[in-house]
Coordinates of C-alpha atoms in Angstrom, one line a residue:
X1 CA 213.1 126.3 146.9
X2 CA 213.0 122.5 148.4
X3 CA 213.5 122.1 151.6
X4 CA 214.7 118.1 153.4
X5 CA 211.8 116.8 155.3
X6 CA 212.3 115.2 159.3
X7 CA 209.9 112.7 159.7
X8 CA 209.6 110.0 162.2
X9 CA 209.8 107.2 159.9
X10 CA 213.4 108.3 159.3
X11 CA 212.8 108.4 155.6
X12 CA 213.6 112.1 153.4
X13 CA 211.8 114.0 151.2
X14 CA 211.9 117.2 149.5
X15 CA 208.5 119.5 149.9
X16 CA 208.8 122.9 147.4
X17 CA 207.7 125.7 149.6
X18 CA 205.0 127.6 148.0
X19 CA 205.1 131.4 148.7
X20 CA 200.8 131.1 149.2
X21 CA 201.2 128.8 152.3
X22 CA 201.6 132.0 154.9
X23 CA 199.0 134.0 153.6
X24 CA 196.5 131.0 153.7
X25 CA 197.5 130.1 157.0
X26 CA 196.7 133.6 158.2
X27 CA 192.9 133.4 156.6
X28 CA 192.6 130.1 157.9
X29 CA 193.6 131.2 161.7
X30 CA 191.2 134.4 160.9
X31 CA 188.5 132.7 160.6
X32 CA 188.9 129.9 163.1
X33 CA 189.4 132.4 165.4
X34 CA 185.8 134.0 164.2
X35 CA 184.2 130.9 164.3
X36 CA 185.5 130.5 168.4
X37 CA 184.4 133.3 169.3
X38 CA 181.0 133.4 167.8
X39 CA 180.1 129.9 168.9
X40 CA 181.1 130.4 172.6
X41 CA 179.5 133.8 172.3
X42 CA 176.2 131.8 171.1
X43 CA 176.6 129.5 173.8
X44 CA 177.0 132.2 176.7
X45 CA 173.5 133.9 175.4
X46 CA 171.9 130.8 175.2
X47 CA 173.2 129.6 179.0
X48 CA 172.6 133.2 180.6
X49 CA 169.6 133.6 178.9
X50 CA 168.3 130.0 179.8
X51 CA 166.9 129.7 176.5
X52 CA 168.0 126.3 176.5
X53 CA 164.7 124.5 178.6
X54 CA 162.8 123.8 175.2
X55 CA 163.8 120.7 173.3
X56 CA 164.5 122.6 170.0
X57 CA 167.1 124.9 171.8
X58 CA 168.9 121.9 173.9
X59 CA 169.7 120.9 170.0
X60 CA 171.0 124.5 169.1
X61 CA 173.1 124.6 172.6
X62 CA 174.6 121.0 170.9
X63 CA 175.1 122.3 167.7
X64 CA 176.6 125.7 169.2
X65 CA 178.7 123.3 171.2
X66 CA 179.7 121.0 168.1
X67 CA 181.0 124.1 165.7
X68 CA 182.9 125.6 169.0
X69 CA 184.7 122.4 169.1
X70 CA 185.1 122.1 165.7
X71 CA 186.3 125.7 165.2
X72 CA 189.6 125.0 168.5
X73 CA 190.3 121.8 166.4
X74 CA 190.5 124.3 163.0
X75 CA 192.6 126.7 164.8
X76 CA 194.7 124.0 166.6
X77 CA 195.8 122.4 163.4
X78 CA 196.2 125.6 161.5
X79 CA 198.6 127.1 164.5
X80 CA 200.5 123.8 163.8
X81 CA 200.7 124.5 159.8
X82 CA 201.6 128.2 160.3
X83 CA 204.7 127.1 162.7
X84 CA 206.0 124.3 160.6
X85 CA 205.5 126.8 157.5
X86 CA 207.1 129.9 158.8
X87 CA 209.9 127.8 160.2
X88 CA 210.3 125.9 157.3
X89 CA 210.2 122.8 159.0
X90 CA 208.3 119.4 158.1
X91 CA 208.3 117.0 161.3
X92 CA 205.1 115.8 163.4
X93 CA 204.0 114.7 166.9
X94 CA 201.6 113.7 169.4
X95 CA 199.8 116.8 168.9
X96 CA 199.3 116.5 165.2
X97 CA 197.6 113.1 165.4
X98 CA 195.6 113.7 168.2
X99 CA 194.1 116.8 166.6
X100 CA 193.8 114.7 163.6
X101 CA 191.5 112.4 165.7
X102 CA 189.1 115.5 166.9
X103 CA 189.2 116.7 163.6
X104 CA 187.2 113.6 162.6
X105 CA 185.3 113.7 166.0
X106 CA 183.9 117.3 165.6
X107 CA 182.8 117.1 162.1
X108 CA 181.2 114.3 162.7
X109 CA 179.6 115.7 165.6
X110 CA 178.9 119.2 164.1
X111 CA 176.7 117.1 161.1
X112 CA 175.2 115.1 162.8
X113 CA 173.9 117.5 164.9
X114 CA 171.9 119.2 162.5
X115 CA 170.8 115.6 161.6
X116 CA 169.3 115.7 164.7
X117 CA 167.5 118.9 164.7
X118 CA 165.7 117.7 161.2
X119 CA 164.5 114.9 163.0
X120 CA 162.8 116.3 165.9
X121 CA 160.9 118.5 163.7
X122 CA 160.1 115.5 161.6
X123 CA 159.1 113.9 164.6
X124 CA 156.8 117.2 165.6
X125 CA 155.2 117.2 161.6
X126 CA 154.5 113.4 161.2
X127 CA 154.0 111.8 164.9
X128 CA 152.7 114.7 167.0
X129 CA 150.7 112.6 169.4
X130 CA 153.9 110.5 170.5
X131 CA 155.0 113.3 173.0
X132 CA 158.2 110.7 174.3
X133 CA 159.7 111.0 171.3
X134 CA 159.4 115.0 171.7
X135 CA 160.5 114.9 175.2
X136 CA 163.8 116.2 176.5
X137 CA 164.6 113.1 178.2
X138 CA 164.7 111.3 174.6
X139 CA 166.4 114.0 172.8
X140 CA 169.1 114.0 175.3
X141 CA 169.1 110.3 174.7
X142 CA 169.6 111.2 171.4
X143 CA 172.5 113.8 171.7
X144 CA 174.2 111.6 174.2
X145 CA 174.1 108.5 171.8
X146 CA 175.7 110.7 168.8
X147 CA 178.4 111.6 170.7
X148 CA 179.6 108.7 172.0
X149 CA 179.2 107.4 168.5
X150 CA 181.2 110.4 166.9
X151 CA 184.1 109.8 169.6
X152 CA 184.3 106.2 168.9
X153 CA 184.9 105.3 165.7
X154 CA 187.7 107.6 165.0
X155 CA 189.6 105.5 167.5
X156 CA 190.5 102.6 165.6
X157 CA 192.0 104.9 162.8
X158 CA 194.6 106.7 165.4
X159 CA 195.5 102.8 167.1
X160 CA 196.1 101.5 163.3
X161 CA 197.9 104.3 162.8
X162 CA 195.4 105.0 159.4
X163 CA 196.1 109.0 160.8
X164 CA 199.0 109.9 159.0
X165 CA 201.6 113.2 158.4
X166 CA 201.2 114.4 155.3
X167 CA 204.3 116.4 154.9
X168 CA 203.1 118.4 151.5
X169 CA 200.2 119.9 153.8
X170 CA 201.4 119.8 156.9
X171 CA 198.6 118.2 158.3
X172 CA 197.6 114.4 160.1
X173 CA 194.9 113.1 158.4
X174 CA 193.7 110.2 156.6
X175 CA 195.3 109.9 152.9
X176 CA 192.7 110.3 150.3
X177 CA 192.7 107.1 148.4
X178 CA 190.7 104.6 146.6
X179 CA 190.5 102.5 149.8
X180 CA 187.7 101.3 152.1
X181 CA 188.7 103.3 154.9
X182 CA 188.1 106.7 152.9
X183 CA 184.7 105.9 151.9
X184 CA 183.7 104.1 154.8
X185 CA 184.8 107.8 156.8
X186 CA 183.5 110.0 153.8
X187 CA 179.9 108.6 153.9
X188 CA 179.9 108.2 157.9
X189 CA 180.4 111.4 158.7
X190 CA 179.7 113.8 155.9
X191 CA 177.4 111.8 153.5
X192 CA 175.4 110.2 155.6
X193 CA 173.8 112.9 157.7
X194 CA 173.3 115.6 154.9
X195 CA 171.7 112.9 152.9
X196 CA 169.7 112.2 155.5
X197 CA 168.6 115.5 156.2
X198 CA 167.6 115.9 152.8
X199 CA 165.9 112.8 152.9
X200 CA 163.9 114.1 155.9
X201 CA 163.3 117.5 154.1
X202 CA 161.5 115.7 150.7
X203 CA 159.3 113.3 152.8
X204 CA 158.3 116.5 154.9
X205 CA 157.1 118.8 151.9
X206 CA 155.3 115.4 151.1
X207 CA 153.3 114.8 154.3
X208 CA 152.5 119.0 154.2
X209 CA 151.5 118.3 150.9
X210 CA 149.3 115.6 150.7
X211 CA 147.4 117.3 154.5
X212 CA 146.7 120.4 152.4
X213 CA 144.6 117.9 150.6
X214 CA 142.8 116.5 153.3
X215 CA 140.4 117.9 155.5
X216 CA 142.7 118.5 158.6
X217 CA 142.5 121.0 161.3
X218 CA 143.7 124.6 160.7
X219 CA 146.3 124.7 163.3
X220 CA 147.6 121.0 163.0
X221 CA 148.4 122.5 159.3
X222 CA 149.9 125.7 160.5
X223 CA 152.1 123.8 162.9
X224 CA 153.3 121.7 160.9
X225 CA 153.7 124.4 158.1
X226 CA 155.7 125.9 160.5
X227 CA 158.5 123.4 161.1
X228 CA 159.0 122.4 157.8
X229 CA 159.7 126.4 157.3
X230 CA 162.4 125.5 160.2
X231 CA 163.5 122.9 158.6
X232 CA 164.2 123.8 155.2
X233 CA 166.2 126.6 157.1
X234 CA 168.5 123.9 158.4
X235 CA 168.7 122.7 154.8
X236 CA 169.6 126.1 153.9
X237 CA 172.6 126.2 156.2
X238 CA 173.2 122.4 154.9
X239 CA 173.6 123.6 151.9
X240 CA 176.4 126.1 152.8
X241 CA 178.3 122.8 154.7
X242 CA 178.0 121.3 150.9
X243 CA 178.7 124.1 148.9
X244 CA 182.1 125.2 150.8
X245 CA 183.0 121.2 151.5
X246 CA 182.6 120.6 147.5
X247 CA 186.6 120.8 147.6
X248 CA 187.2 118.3 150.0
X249 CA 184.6 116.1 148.5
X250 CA 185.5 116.2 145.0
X251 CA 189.1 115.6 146.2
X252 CA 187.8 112.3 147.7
X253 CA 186.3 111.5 144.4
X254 CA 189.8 112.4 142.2
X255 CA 191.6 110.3 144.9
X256 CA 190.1 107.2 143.1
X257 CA 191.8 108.1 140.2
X258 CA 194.9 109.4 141.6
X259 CA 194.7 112.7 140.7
X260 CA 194.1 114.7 143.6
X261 CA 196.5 118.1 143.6
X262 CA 199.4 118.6 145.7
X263 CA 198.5 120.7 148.5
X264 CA 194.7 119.0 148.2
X265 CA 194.2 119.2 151.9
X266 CA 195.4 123.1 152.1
X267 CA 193.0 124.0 149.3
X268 CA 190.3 121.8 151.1
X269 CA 190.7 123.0 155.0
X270 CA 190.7 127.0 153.7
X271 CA 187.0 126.1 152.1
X272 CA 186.3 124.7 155.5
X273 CA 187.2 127.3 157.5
X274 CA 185.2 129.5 155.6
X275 CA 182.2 127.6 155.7
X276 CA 182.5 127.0 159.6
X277 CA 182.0 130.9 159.8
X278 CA 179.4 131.2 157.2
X279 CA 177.5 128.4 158.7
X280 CA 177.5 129.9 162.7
X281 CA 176.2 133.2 160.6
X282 CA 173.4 131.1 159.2
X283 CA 172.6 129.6 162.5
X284 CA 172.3 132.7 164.1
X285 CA 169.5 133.7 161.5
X286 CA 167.9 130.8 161.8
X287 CA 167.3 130.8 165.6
X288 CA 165.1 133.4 166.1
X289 CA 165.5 133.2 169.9
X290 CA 169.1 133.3 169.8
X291 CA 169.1 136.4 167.6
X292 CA 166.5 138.4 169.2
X293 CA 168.6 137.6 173.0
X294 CA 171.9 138.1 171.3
X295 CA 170.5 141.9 169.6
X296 CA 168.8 142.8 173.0
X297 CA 172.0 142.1 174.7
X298 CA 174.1 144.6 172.0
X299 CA 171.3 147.2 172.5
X300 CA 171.8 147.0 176.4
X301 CA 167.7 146.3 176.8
X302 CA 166.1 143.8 179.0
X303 CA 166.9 139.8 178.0
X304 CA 163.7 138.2 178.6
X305 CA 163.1 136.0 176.0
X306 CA 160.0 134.8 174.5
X307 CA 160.0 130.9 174.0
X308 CA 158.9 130.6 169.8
X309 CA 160.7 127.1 169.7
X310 CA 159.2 124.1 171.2

């Protein structure tokens, strides 16, 4: 059945109401409701445990922080599909383009900051002796500088009104298209910082490498054997961030040639959503401390930590 669009622009349109929106809508509030709670439950274990004094775990409280944020702007938007959908209506407002705006703010946010967790251990493998560059006060730096970078540049985009309604998905976002805006978003906020991190990864198993060859002390090699174990875990759960975001990116790509589907976005966010939860699992495993407070905590035993990050 087709149903007449209200939107703003005063302007009608017919949108053929699929009988798969509801169900996806459901999955896609299921799991942005998973991915809530697990973040702020990571977040409460790292606070109350005070396993956040190290460097490495101040950038797993801002990643915990990012995918919280992330995971309300998921389940904002979606509550906002589900309504339109199961009311059959097609009409935006305020709401829809300022989540639109976070939407770009916390997944920009959320990959960059793994970016930043690859490059303190970087920093720990190749310049161990520059301790400043280790020390919280830079890291912050770091973290604070990121953010207010992340926040920024989706401004422009809500004040040219670049944020649109798409009616078909019931979403505001950026129409995919063969324009400089898209790429310019695509590679700042996705591209970017998982190239990066790969980037990081390769020169890593490079500089391990070539010190095998070399006459260097036993525990400079172990150390820095042991990051580059830490960080090929946080290419591990990059690689779940690609995998699940192929959609959306190969949606970008067919946008060139306009041919993206109908509902592309629909088909895009679900894979999101999904990965948002996989990706918390993953960072759980990964954080030994976080895992070993979080299962202490279940188990009702003492919560003193030992410190294994630095």
């Amino acid at each position: 059945m087709t149903y007449k669009a209200m939107i703003p622009e005063n302007t009608s349109t017919t949108v053929d109401f699929q009988s798969w929106f509801i169900p996806i809508d459901m999955l896609n509030m299921i799991c942005s409701v998973i991915a809530i709670i697990l973040a702020l439950v990571f977040l409460l274990v790292l606070i109350l445990d005070k396993l956040y004094h190290s460097v490495a775990m101040i950038l797993v409280v801002n990643s915990c922080l990012a995918e919280f944020i992330f995971g309300f702007y998921l389940f904002a938007i979606t509550i906002f599909t589900f309504r339109n959908d199961l009311k059959q209506i097609y009409f935006y407002d305020v709401f829809c383009l300022l989540m639109g705006y976070i939407g770009y703010v916390a997944v920009a946010i959320q990959n960059y900051s793994y970016l930043l967790q690859a490059i303190y251990r970087y920093i720990l493998i190749v310049y161990p002796s520059r301790l400043f560059y280790q020390s919280v006060k830079f890291q912050t730096f770091l973290i604070a500088l990121i953010w207010i970078c992340c926040i920024i540049y989706p401004i422009p985009l809500v004040f040219t009104s670049q944020i649109k309604y798409l009616v078909n998905d019931q979403i505001c976002q950026i129409p995919l298209q063969l324009s400089f805006l898209t790429i310019f978003c695509a590679f700042y906020f996705y591209l970017f910082p998982i190239l990066s991190i790969v980037l990081i990864y390769v020169k890593m198993v490079r500089y391990v490498h070539e010190m095998s060859k070399h006459v260097t002390p036993v525990n400079r090699l172990f150390h820095a054997q042991r990051e580059l174990r830490m960080i090929r875990r946080v290419v591990s759960l990059i690689f779940i961030l690609v995998t699940l975001g192929f959609p959306y990116a190969i949606f970008v790509f067919m946008s060139f040639f306009n041919r993206t589907p109908k509902y592309q976005f629909r088909i895009a966010f679900t894979f999101i959503n999904l990965s948002l939860v996989f990706v918390l699992i993953a960072l759980l495993g990964i954080t030994e401390p976080l895992k070993t407070s979080l299962m202490k905590r279940i188990n009702g035993r003492p919560t003193n930590v030992v410190q294994t990050f630095t």
